[in-house]
């Protein structure tokens, strides 16, 4: 399973404070098994990606997020270290990959973006090879050509986009992509459960799901923390902890990213939340495959 | 356009003698415009790949060729330099890529292999986006899952495989892949010509096409040379030239790889040749789209 | 020889307008020989680097520039394309490398930085192996440990730093690094000329040299353009040209980066200029080796 | 600490049987913490390298080993997987790196070679920055120019070479490199111990040390196994175990590479062994710093 984090803040945060410096960031947990809060997770060294929305609106990318991806491990990447020190953003996605499907290439690193929508996935679509053709057939010509890599996750992104009324719309029936994937699995007699923790944003709102298509198994973990604060710990190490002051930040992640695990709230299984910076989340319950 | 070379020899040749050392090898021409025999060609720095058949039969790869690919330029690759010095093979494919479609990733570097078949392409399928879906639909479930990258060339390989009676067969109707691609272009009202110089081998015979789907335009160049010989040139530079002795080697390439251009025989347009080590080639004339 | 550009502007410029989009940018000239204004130059595919000063002051890097480097060619780098679209800076260095010495690694890509000083080099130190030990011996313990790669250029940076009164000082005797290198060459009986086009900045002022250690040979080219303007050309292509309006931008580069070559002013040989945004430059004449 | 393996066999072994397939190979232990036999070791994802002697003697490399290195993790490297399946060698070095010093680049990946000598290191030279200059000063001009990267290990290789009577000699005083490093540490008042597990070969004999410069601390682990055998385990997984038959293979590694840990013999601390294929080893006791 991969390690993921999504953050939204009213004031832009320095990427280094989220990704490269905190002792329990997704990158440092990926690197050092002694720091891992969940020891069952394997190593995440198969590339990584970071996406963020900034202040520069370009002719080509417009309001699209900036993406930085690499096939070398995140914990030893000079470019990431420098960019993270020099970049601030109010909305950041980070993803450290552990390969389940797809080769090691930047095309296969999360997150992906299309227009201003950004997407990443933690989990896997069960026996994806059996439904790949039907999933592709359901896409419009435009969206069929969007994926550049060969992962189940990137095709799930295309499917997700296809369920939006249009890519600029803020509202849509959030259960539809899940229902469609369940339907495809049913038709292909797939019984192995799919783990569909999706993270989507349009640059202002984050939507995240914690979902498994079976009611007998456990979904991949998903937790959230409101109002975290980053600070230098006494020993010199950088740490992140829950803030006393009410800074308007919400983090959603695959594992607790602060030493105080208990601060983190577990997202209920088979739920899709719309995270707002006020930390009030709307939860939608999603139907399971069986 | 890319630079390609395919070589078959009765005695194994050292890869360095073909790829990294000769002054006019595809790699050195790619690097140094002063060496280019065809100045119209652009730079080829978008990755490369080498495939060769060796003596080791493994449990996993069996008689499949060994492939080495890289996304950094071929002319400055320490691994390639060392492997080329230390490897001999009787049948070698080399490909230096200049991107027309597909991102920079090892998945997108030629050649590709499936079982013991190896394939590479010089050219491009016109407006591939318009026929991608139909081409995929024509493939069996097995072959649909073969491509790992996102180039027209790799899907052409899958199409090619689909026209073989079976991947172990030596004979098949060689015109079929071209006819199928023409048919798809016709249905999609594509008028821009496709350049389909394909190179295929099963480890013992090389088949190469020089093809363009229009009769009004010129196909990408394709030349062959029998009995080349490599030697140290007086000034210290390594060179390749036509041999007086009858060494049983045949080279097929996108451009002359020796200083003496005139030694190279141009393959006729819209022809598919089956190159044998005896240098007798069987030519099959292919129909054009229009 | 490498391709280099240094730009200073009163208003931050989008990196894409300098690097990735203009038809004659150093990156596009490196890629497409048909665009090259100087056809004698070889291909520049051995990695690249971009450095810029931004608005974010970090705990670790402080006022240091942000650097992005890659060992894959600049013309096909998704990260560069996205970052260039999303980043604005008032002072940018860009360098596209053609290897003369040193292997292909990010450590060997220009520019380098130390504290707030950034440096890049176009040219080469003649027979560097013969003076490497003495050059290293002249450095302080601190500066001896700065270089991470194995190029003559990075050691020239360390030497350059050693001649600054301190790295925060704005003034120093600009001829000293050149004199020191000439002295080392003299002691080692090196007669081949060194090409020392250095580019240095502290984030507010750019200093650039056009220098060759012999009076019988020509230095590598160095040109400057004041008040350039970027615009969409009629045919849809992006172009850069001399501005009518007095935008306060100065560009210094290894070759003309606009179609109108004549707009560019050649820097005199063996001169070191201090480029200010007002386009008044101070020129210092440097002594030659012989 | 890195993971290392050195193997010598009378009959060439397939690299895949040593590196990519066995469940407890250095690569698979690096990847999957559940397979790790020594859980204290951190992740090894900072590049890797493999070196082997083959049958092809080239004009440039002669009897030098072939090296393949990469900065992406070893457990997901298509080139390594294919090359390992297709290559056999009687003498192989493998090294999976966990960075302690030096950036992530192929130049910094072990093993290195010079003429026919190949070298790798597991451990670290304490406070190397303090002795780097003196170590370099002790080298001949020729050896001073050998290192291309910036690690303590590669400079240790240069030092090692400098103690050989000549690089073609088989005999030398094996304690000298250790004594020299201890002397440098003493002069620089370095008290932190250096871990110097060196592996050296000339293509026919392997020499390996298990050394720490302090008598109060423990050296990095080093074990050996004679006559291992690789076979398919019942469940389908590939495994390596001690052979009943007397196949002439000796493996020296940083950790047990078979499930049966007890088969492995621990090398005594501060010992240098010369491993012969007959499994008779000559042990030399090395003096400690203090």
PDB file of C-alpha atoms in Angstrom, chain C residues 71 102-108 129-130 132-133 136-142 144-145 147-150 155, chain D residues 71 102-108 129-130 132-133 136-142 144-145 147-150 155:
ATOM      1  CA  UNK C  71      20.024  13.934 -16.068  1.00  0.00           C
ATOM      2  CA  UNK C 102      32.536  14.467 -15.552  1.00  0.00           C
ATOM      3  CA  UNK C 103      29.961  11.731 -15.709  1.00  0.00           C
ATOM      4  CA  UNK C 104      26.223  12.143 -16.170  1.00  0.00           C
ATOM      5  CA  UNK C 105      24.833  12.867 -12.715  1.00  0.00           C
ATOM      6  CA  UNK C 106      22.803  15.596 -11.056  1.00  0.00           C
ATOM      7  CA  UNK C 107      25.879  16.443  -8.979  1.00  0.00           C
ATOM      8  CA  UNK C 108      27.610  17.429 -12.211  1.00  0.00           C
ATOM      9  CA  UNK C 129      43.636  16.767 -14.157  1.00  0.00           C
ATOM     10  CA  UNK C 130      47.070  18.379 -13.997  1.00  0.00           C
ATOM     11  CA  UNK C 132      43.232  19.576  -9.694  1.00  0.00           C
ATOM     12  CA  UNK C 133      45.430  18.768  -6.688  1.00  0.00           C
ATOM     13  CA  UNK C 136      42.185  21.795  -4.053  1.00  0.00           C
ATOM     14  CA  UNK C 137      45.188  22.514  -1.860  1.00  0.00           C
ATOM     15  CA  UNK C 138      44.522  26.255  -2.130  1.00  0.00           C
ATOM     16  CA  UNK C 139      41.025  25.943  -0.678  1.00  0.00           C
ATOM     17  CA  UNK C 140      40.013  26.297   2.954  1.00  0.00           C
ATOM     18  CA  UNK C 141      38.741  23.175   4.710  1.00  0.00           C
ATOM     19  CA  UNK C 142      35.197  24.490   4.405  1.00  0.00           C
ATOM     20  CA  UNK C 144      37.290  21.923  -0.040  1.00  0.00           C
ATOM     21  CA  UNK C 145      34.216  19.984   1.072  1.00  0.00           C
ATOM     22  CA  UNK C 147      31.985  20.143  -4.394  1.00  0.00           C
ATOM     23  CA  UNK C 148      29.882  16.990  -4.652  1.00  0.00           C
ATOM     24  CA  UNK C 149      30.578  16.078  -8.267  1.00  0.00           C
ATOM     25  CA  UNK C 150      33.687  15.603 -10.349  1.00  0.00           C
ATOM     26  CA  UNK C 155      35.933  23.102  -8.542  1.00  0.00           C
TER      27      UNK C 155
ATOM     28  CA  UNK D  71      19.860   4.931  -8.784  1.00  0.00           C
ATOM     29  CA  UNK D 102      27.387  10.941  -0.779  1.00  0.00           C
ATOM     30  CA  UNK D 103      24.467  11.880  -2.964  1.00  0.00           C
ATOM     31  CA  UNK D 104      22.310   9.537  -5.001  1.00  0.00           C
ATOM     32  CA  UNK D 105      24.198   8.980  -8.249  1.00  0.00           C
ATOM     33  CA  UNK D 106      25.562   6.039 -10.194  1.00  0.00           C
ATOM     34  CA  UNK D 107      29.055   7.343  -9.478  1.00  0.00           C
ATOM     35  CA  UNK D 108      28.375   6.693  -5.794  1.00  0.00           C
ATOM     36  CA  UNK D 129      35.603  14.972   6.046  1.00  0.00           C
ATOM     37  CA  UNK D 130      38.443  15.421   8.530  1.00  0.00           C
ATOM     38  CA  UNK D 132      39.772  13.403   3.176  1.00  0.00           C
ATOM     39  CA  UNK D 133      42.555  15.833   2.287  1.00  0.00           C
ATOM     40  CA  UNK D 136      44.035  12.217  -1.095  1.00  0.00           C
ATOM     41  CA  UNK D 137      47.519  13.633  -0.522  1.00  0.00           C
ATOM     42  CA  UNK D 138      48.871  10.115   0.048  1.00  0.00           C
ATOM     43  CA  UNK D 139      47.737   8.907  -3.378  1.00  0.00           C
ATOM     44  CA  UNK D 140      49.758   8.878  -6.575  1.00  0.00           C
ATOM     45  CA  UNK D 141      48.629  11.226  -9.349  1.00  0.00           C
ATOM     46  CA  UNK D 142      47.141   8.266 -11.195  1.00  0.00           C
ATOM     47  CA  UNK D 144      44.049  10.496  -7.174  1.00  0.00           C
ATOM     48  CA  UNK D 145      42.109  10.792 -10.433  1.00  0.00           C
ATOM     49  CA  UNK D 147      37.345   8.344  -7.936  1.00  0.00           C
ATOM     50  CA  UNK D 148      34.415   9.847  -9.827  1.00  0.00           C
ATOM     51  CA  UNK D 149      31.937  10.181  -6.963  1.00  0.00           C
ATOM     52  CA  UNK D 150      32.044  11.705  -3.517  1.00  0.00           C
ATOM     53  CA  UNK D 155      38.288   6.985  -1.718  1.00  0.00           C
TER      54      UNK D 155
END
